[in-house]
Tab-separated table of C-alpha atoms in Angstrom:
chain	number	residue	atom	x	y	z
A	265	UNK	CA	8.998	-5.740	-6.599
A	266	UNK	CA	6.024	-8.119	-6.535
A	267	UNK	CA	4.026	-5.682	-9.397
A	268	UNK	CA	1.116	-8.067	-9.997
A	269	UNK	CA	-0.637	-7.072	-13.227
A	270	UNK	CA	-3.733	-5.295	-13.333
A	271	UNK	CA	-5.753	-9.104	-14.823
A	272	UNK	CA	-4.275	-10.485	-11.764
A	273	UNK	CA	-5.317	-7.656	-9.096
A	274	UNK	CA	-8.471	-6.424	-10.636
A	275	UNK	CA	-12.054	-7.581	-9.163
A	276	UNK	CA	-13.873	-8.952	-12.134
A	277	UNK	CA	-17.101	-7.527	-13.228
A	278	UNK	CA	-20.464	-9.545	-12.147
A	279	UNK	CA	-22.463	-11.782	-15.040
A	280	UNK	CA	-25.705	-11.863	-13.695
A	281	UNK	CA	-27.828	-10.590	-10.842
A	282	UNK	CA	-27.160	-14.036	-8.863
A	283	UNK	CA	-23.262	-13.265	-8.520
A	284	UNK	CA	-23.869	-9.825	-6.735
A	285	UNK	CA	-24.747	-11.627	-3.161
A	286	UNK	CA	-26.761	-8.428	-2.835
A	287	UNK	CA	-30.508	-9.011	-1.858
A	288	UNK	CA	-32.422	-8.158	-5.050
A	289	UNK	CA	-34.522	-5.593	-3.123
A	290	UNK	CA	-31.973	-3.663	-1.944
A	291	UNK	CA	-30.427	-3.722	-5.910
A	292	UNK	CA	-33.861	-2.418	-7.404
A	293	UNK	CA	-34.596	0.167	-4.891
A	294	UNK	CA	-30.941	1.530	-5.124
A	295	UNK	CA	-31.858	1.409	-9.297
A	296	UNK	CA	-35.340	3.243	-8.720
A	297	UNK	CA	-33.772	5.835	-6.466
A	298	UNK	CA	-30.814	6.610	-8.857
A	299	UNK	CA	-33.295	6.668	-11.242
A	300	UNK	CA	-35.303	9.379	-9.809
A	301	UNK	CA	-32.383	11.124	-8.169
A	302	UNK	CA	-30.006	11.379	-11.143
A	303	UNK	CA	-33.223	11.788	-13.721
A	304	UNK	CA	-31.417	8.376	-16.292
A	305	UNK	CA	-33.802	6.964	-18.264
A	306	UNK	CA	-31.983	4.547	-20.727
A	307	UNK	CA	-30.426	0.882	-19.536
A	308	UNK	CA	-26.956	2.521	-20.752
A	309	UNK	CA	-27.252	5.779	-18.672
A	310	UNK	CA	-28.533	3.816	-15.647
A	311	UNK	CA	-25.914	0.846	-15.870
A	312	UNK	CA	-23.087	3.762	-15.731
A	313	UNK	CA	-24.945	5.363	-12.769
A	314	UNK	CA	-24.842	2.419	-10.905
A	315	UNK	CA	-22.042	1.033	-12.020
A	316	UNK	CA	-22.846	-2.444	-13.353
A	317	UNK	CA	-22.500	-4.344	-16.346
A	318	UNK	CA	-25.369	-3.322	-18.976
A	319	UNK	CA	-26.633	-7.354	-19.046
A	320	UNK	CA	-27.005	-6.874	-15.137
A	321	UNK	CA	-28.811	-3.744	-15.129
A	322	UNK	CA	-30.886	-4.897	-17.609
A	323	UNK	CA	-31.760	-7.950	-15.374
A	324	UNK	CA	-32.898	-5.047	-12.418
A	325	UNK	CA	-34.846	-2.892	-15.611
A	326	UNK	CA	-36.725	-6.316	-16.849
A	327	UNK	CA	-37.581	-7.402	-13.385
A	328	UNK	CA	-38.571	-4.006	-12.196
A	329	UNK	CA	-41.037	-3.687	-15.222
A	330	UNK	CA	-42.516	-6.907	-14.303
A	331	UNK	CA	-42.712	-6.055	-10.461
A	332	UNK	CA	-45.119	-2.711	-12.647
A	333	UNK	CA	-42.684	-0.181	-11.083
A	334	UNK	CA	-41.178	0.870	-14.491
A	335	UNK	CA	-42.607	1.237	-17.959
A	336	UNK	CA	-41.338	1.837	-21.471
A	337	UNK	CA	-41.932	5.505	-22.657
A	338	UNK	CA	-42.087	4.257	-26.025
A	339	UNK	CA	-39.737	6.942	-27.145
A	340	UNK	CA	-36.532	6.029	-28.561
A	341	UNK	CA	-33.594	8.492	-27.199
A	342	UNK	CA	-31.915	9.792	-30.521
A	343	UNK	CA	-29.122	11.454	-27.968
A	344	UNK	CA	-28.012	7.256	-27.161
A	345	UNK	CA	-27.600	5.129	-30.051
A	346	UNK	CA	-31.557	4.896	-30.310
A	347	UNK	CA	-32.311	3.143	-26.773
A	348	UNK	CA	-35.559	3.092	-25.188
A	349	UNK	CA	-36.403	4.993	-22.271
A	350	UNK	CA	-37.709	4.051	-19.032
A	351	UNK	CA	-39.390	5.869	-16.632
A	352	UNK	CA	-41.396	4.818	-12.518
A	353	UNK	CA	-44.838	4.360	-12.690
A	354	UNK	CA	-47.002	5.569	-10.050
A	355	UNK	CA	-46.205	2.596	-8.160
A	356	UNK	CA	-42.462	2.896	-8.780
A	357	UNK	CA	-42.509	6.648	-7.525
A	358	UNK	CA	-44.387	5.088	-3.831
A	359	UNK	CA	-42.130	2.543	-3.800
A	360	UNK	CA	-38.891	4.958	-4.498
A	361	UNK	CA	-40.103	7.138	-1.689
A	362	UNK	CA	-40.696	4.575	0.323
A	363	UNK	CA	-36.710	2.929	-0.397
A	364	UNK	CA	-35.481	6.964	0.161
A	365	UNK	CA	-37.534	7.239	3.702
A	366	UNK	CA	-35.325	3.852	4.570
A	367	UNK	CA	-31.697	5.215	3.328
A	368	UNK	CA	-30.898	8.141	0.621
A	369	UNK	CA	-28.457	6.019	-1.066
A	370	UNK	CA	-27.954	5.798	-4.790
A	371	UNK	CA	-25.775	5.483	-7.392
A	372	UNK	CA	-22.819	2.934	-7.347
A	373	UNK	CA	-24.395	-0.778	-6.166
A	374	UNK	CA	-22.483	-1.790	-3.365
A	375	UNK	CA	-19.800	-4.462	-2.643
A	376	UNK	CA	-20.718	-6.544	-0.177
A	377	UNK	CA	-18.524	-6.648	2.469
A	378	UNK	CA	-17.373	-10.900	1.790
A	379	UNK	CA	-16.489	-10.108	-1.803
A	380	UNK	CA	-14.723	-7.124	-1.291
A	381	UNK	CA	-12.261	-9.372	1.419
A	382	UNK	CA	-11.271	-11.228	-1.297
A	383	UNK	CA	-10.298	-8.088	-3.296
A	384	UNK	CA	-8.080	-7.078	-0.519
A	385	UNK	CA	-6.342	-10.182	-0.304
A	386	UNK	CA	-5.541	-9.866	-4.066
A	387	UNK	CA	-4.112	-6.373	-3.359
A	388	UNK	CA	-2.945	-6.816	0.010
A	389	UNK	CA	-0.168	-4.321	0.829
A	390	UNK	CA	1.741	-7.260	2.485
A	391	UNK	CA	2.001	-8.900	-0.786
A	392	UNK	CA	4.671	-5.863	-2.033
A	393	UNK	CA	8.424	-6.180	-2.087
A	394	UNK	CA	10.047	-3.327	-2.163
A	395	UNK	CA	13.560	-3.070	-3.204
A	396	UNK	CA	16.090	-1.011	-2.293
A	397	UNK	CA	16.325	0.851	-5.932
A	398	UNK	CA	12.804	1.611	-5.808
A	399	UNK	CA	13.379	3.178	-1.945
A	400	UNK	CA	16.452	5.131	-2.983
A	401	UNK	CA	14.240	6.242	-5.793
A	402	UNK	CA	11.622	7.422	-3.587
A	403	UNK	CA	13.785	9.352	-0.960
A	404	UNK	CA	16.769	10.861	-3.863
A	405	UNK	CA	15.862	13.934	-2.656
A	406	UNK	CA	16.556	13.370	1.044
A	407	UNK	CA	19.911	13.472	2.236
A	408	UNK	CA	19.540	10.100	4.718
A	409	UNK	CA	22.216	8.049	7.027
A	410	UNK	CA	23.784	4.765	5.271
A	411	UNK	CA	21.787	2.138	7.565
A	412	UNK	CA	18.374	3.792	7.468
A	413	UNK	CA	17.212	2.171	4.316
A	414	UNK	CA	18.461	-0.714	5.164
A	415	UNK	CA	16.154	-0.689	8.522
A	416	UNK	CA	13.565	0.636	6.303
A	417	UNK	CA	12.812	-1.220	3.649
A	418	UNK	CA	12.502	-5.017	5.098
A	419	UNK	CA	10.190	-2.729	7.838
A	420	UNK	CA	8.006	-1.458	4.946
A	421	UNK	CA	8.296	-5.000	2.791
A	422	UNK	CA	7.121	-6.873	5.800
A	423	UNK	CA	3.232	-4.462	5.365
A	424	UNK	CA	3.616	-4.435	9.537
A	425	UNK	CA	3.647	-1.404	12.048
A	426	UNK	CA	7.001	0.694	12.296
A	427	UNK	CA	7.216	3.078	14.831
A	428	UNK	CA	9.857	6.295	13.457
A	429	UNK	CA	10.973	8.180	16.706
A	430	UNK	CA	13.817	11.218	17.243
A	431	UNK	CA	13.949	14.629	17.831
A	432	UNK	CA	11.624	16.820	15.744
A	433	UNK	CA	12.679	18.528	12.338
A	434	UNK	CA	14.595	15.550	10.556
A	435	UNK	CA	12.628	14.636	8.355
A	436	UNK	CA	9.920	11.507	9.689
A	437	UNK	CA	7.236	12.916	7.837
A	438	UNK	CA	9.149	13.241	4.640
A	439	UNK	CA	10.616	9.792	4.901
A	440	UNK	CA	6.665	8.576	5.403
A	441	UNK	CA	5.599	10.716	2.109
A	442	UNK	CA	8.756	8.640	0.415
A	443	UNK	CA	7.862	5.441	1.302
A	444	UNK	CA	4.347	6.175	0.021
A	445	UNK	CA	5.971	6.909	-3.339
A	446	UNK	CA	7.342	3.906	-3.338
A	447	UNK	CA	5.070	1.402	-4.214
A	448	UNK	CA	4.139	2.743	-7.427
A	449	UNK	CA	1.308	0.438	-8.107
A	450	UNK	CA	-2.367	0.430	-8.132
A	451	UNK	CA	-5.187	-0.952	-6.621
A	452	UNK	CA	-9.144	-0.958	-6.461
A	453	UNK	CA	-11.210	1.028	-3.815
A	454	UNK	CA	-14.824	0.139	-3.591
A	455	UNK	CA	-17.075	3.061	-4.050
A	456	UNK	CA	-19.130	1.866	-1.337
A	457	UNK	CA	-19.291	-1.746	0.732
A	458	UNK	CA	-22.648	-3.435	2.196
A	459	UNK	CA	-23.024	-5.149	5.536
A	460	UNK	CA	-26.525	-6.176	7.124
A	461	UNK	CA	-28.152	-4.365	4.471
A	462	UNK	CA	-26.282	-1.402	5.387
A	463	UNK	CA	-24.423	1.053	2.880
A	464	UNK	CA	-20.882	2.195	4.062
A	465	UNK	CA	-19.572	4.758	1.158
A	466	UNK	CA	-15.517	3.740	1.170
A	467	UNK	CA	-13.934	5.895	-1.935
A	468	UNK	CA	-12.932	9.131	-0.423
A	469	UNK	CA	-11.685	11.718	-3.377
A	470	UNK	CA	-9.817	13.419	-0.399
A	471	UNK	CA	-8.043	10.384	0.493
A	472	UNK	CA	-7.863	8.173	-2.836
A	473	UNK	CA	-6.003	9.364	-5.953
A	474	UNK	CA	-8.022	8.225	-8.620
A	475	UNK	CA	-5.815	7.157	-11.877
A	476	UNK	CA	-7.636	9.025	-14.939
A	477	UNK	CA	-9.510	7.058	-17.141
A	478	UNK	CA	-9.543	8.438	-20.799
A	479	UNK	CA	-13.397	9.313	-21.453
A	480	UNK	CA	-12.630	9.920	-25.355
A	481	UNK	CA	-12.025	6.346	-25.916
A	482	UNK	CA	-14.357	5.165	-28.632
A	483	UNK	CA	-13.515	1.606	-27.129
A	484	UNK	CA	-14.285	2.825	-23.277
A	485	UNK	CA	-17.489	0.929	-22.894
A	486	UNK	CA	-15.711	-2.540	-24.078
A	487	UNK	CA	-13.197	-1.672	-21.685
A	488	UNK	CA	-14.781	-1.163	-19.100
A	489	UNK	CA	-16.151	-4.367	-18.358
A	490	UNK	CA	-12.299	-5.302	-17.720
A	491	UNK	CA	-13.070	-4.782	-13.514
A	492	UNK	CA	-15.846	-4.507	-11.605
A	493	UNK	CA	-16.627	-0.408	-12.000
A	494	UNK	CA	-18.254	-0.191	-8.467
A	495	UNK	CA	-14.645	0.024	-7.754
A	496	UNK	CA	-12.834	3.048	-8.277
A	497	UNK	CA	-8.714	2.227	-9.642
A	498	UNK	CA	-6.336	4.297	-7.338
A	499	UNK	CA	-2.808	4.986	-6.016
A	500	UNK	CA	-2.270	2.950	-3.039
A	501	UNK	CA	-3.386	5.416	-0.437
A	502	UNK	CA	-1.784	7.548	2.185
A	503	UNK	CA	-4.053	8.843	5.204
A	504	UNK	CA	-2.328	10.890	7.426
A	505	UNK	CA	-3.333	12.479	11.102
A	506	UNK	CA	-1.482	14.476	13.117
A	507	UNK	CA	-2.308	15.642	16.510
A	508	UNK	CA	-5.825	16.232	15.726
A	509	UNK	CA	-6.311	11.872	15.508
A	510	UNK	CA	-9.234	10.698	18.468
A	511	UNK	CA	-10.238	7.398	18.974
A	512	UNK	CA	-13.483	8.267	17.254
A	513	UNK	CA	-12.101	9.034	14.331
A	514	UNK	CA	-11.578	5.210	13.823
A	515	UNK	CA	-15.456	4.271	14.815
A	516	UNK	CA	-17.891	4.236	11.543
A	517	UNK	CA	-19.765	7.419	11.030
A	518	UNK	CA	-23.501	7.400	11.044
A	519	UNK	CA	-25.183	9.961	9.094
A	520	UNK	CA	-28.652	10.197	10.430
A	521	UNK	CA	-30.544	12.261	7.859
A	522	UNK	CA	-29.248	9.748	4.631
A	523	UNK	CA	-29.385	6.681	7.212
A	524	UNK	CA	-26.231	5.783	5.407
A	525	UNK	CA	-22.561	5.049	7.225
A	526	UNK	CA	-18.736	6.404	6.044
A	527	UNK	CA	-16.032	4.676	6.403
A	528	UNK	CA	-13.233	5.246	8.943
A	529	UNK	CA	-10.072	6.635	8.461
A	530	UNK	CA	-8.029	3.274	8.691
A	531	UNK	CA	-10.958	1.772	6.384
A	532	UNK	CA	-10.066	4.069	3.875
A	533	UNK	CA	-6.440	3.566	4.015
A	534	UNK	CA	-7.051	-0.149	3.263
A	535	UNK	CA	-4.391	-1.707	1.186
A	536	UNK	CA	-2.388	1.322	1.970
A	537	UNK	CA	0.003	3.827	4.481
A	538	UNK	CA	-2.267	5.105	7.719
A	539	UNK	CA	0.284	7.824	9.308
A	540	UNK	CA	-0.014	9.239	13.115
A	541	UNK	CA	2.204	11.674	12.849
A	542	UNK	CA	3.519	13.759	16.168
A	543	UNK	CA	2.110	11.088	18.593
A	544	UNK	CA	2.354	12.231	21.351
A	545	UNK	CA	0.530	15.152	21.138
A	546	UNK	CA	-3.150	14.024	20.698
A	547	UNK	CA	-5.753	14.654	23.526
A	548	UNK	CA	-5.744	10.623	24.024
A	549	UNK	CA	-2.766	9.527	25.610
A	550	UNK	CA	-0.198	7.538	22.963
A	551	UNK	CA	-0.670	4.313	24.892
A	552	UNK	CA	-4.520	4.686	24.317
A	553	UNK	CA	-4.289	5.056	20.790
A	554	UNK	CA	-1.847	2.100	19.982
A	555	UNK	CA	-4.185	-0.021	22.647
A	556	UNK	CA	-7.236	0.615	19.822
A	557	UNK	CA	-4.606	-0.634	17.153
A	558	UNK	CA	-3.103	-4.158	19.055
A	559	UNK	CA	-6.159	-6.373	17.615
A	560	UNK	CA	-5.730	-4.786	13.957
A	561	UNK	CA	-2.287	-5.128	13.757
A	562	UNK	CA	-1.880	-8.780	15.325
A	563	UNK	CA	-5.230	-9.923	13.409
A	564	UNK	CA	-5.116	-8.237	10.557
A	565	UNK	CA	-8.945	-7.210	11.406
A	566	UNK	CA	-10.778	-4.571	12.942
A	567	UNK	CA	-14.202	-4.371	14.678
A	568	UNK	CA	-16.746	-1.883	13.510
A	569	UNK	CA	-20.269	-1.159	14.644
A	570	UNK	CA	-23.401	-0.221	13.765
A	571	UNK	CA	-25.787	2.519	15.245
A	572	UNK	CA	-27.912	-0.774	16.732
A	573	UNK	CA	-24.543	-1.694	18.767
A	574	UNK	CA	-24.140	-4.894	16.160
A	575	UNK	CA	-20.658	-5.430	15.824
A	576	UNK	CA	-18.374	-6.973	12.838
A	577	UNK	CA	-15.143	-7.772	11.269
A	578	UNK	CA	-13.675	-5.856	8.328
A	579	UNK	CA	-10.314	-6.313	7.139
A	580	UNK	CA	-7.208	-4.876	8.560
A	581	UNK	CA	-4.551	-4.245	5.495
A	582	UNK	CA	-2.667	-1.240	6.162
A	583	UNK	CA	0.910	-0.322	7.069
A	584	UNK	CA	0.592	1.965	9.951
A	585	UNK	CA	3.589	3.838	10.724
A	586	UNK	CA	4.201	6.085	13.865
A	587	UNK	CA	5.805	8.918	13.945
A	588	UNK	CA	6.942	10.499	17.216
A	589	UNK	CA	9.488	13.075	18.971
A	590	UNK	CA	9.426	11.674	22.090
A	591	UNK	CA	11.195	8.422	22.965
A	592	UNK	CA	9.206	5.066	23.050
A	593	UNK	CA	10.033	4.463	26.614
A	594	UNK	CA	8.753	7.832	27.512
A	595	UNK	CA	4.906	7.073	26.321
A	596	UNK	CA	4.660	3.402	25.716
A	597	UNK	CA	4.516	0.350	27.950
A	598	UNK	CA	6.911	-2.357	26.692
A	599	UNK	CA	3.803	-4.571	25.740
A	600	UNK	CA	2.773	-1.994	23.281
A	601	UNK	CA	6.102	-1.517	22.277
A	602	UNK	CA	6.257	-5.476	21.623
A	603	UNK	CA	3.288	-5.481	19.382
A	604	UNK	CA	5.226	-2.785	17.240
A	605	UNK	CA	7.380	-4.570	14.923
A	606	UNK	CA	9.375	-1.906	13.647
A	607	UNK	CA	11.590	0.808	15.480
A	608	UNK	CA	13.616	2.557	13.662
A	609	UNK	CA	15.840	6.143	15.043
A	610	UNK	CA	16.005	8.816	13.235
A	611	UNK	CA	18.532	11.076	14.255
A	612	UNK	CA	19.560	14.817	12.995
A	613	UNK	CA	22.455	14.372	10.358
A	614	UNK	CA	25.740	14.594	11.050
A	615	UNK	CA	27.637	17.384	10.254
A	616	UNK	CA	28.924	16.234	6.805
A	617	UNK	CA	25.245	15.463	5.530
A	618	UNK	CA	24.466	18.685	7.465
A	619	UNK	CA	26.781	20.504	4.777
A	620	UNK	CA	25.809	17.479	2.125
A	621	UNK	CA	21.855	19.779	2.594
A	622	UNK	CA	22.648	23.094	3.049
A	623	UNK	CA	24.574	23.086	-0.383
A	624	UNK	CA	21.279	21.108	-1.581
A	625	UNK	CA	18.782	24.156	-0.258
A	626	UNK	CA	21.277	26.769	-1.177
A	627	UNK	CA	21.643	25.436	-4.764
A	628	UNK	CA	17.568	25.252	-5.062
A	629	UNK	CA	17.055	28.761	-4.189
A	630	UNK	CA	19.494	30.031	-5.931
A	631	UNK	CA	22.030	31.610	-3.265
A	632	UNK	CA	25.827	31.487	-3.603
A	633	UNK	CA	27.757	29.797	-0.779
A	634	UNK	CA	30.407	31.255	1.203
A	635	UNK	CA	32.888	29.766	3.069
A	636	UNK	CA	33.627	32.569	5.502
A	637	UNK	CA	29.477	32.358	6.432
A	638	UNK	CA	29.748	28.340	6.360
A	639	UNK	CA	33.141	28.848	9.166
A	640	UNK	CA	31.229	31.217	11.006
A	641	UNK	CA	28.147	28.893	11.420
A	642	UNK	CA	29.890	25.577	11.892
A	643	UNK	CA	32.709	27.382	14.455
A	644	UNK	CA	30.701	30.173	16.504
A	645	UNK	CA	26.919	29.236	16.077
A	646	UNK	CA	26.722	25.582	16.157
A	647	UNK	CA	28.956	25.255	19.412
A	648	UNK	CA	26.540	26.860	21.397
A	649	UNK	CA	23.773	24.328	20.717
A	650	UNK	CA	26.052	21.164	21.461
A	651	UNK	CA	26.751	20.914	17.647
A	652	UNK	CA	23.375	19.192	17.684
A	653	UNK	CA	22.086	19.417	14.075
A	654	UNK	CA	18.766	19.022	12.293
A	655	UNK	CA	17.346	18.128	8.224
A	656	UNK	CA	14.952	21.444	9.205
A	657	UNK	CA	18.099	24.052	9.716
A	658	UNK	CA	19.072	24.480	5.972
A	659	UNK	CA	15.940	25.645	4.744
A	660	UNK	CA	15.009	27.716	7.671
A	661	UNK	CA	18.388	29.629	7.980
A	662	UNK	CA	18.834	30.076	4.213
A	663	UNK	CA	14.583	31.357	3.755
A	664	UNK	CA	15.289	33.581	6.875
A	665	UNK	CA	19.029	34.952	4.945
A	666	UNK	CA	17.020	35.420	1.563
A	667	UNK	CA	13.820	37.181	2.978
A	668	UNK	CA	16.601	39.763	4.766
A	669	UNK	CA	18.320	40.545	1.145
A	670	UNK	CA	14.806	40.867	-0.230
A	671	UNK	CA	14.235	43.601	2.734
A	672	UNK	CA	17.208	45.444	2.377
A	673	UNK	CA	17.627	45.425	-1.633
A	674	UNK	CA	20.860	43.532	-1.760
A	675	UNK	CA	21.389	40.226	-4.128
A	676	UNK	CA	20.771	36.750	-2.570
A	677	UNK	CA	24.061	36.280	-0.461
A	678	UNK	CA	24.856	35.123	2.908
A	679	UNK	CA	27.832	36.342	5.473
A	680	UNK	CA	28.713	35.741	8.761
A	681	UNK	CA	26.081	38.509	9.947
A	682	UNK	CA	23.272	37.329	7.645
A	683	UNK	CA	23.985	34.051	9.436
A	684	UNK	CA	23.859	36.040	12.734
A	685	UNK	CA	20.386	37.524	12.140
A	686	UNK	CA	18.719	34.072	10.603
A	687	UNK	CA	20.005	32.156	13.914
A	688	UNK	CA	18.316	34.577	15.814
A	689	UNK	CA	14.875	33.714	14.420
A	690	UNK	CA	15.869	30.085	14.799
A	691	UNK	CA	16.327	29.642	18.653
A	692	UNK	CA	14.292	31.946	21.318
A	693	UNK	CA	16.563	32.448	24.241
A	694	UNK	CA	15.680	31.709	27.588
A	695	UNK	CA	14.679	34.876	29.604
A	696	UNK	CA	12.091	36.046	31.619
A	697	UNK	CA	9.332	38.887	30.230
A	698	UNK	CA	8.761	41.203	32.957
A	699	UNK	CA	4.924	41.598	33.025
């Protein structure tokens, strides 16, 4: 696997106030607002709450005292190391109510939006090889076909779209989660990009994974200063939607009272796994949704816009995978289907990876096998559904078998009528209520 080291991948720290490509007004306003938000009064406590070097938030202090919007309180803090404290003047507390009117943003200066393309390319999720060990290691506990690895991992290697279709209850969703686990490495989320002069808040705790940083470490504020800290170090992440996904989900959202804009979903998922699972069965018809995805996924951009109707490009770097029941043909056109690169099948297991499962499940929860109930459900049960089997059986038959002992007192077990009463939860048979 391509693991580039965290030197190589991580967005270095700014030097100076000329290297943030941030307009300087926007910088002080966002310090004076922190400021008065998060009540910080010493360069140290203010550089951590907006996430900049202590030589660059020293830049904002010395130019914000000379602009007479902060003064020394000519008190040194005995709580930190002896600093001085700062605190608005009169015409620092107009001028922070004035900067809060315009947007209620503070805290963590923003990237803007050109720097943090180049962090993407050095984390891009098409830069990752994975190999097969690491795949096998992801999915050991999933009882898979021979071939389907070897579909899948070139698919998931290649950072492109993959479509995963077959009938429900084997597993797609699982074999998603797996290759998630896969690429073990890290990357950097911004806490919060700029475009325009606009702040669009990225780092989601819901979505991103943060990797812990160890606070005791009497060497932390060294350390820091390794990467840019406006970035947040995460998991690659996994965002995944289900039949709930709308097409507005993917447009920026406004928030009119802080006058400040969230990312999208697929933003968020940026330099990681964006899943529609069950497609299919969203209000939008399938074809719509992968019609809002054919630009990202050829361009590797997308197109956001502002509340004024200003549009712009933000990078596309995300495998998206698909995961539906139906079968391609059924909801797609064949251009859509050509702009998916990856189709992979996956079917129910046969019947000896059936077995391979349900000795798996029964081992896990602790239930002894028995051949006369195994006979009775391979030889009477499974006939009378074609012999069509899925991943989902196992668990469901041997839950439904231990909840029944529970009821009735009896040890964990299964027999050929334990079987009978579990496959009656399993299938609902076709006959009419009389109303």
């Amino acid at each position: 696997m391509n693991m580039q080291n965290t030197a190589v991948m991580a967005p270095p720290p700014p030097k100076g106030l000329e290297q943030m490509k941030l307009s300087v007004v926007m910088m002080r306003d966002i310090m004076l607002k922190t400021m008065f938000r998060k009540n910080v009064d010493t360069a140290t406590e203010v550089a951590k709450a907006i996430c900049l070097p202590l030589q660059v938030t020293q830049e904002l202090i010395d130019m914000a005292r000379e602009q007479k919007l902060l003064e020394a309180t000519g008190t040194l803090n005995a709580n930190n190391g002896n600093e001085m404290g700062f605190q608005l003047t009169d015409a620092g507390k107009a001028r922070t109510m004035d900067a809060l009117q315009q947007s209620e943003y503070f805290g963590a200066m923003p990237v803007p939006l050109e720097v943090y393309r180049e962090q993407v390319e050095r984390q891009s999720i098409r830069n990752i090889m994975i190999t097969r060990g690491q795949l096998t290691d992801a999915m050991g506990h999933l009882i898979l076909p021979d071939d389907l690895l070897s579909n899948l991992g070139p698919a998931v290697s290649s950072g492109r779209s993959i479509l995963m279709y077959g009938p429900p209850g084997n597993g797609k969703s699982s074999i998603s989660n797996g290759i998630r686990d896969a690429m073990g490495d890290k990357i950097y989320v911004p806490r919060a990009i700029e475009y325009a002069g606009q702040v669009i808040t990225v780092y989601d705790p819901i979505v991103h994974s943060a990797v812990e940083e160890q606070e005791d470490d009497p060497t932390q504020l060294r350390r820091r200063t390794l990467f840019d800290t406006r970035y947040v170090r995460c998991q690659r992440p996994t965002v995944i939607t289900g039949g709930e996904l709308s097409l507005d989900m993917l447009d920026l959202v406004y928030n009119p009272t802080a006058r400040t804009y969230q990312a999208p979903l697929q933003l968020k998922s940026t330099g990681g796994i964006f899943i529609v699972d069950d497609l299919g069965r969203q209000a939008e018809p399938p074809q719509s949704l992968v019609n809002r995805w054919i630009v990202p996924l050829e361009e590797a951009k997308d197109i956001l816009a502002l509340q004024s109707g200003e549009k712009f490009e933000v990078p596309f770097d995300t495998l998206v995978i698909f995961s539906t029941n139906f079968h391609p043909n059924e909801i797609f056109d064949q251009a859509a289907l050509r702009r998916i690169f990856y189709k992979i099948k996956i079917d129910g297991p046969n019947q000896e990876n059936f077995l391979k499962i349900f000795a798996l499940v029964a081992n896990k929860k602790k239930i002894p096998l028995s051949e006369d109930a195994l006979i009775h459900l391979l030889q009477e049960k499974y006939p009378t559904i074609d012999n069509i089997y899925a991943n989902y059986q196992p668990v469901f038959l041997i839950d439904q078998m231990i909840a029944i002992c529970e009821f009735e007192g009896i040890p964990n077990q299964m027999t050929p009528e334990l079987i009978d009463r579990a496959w009656a939860n399993m299938f609902v048979k076709d006959e009419h209520i009389v109303k």
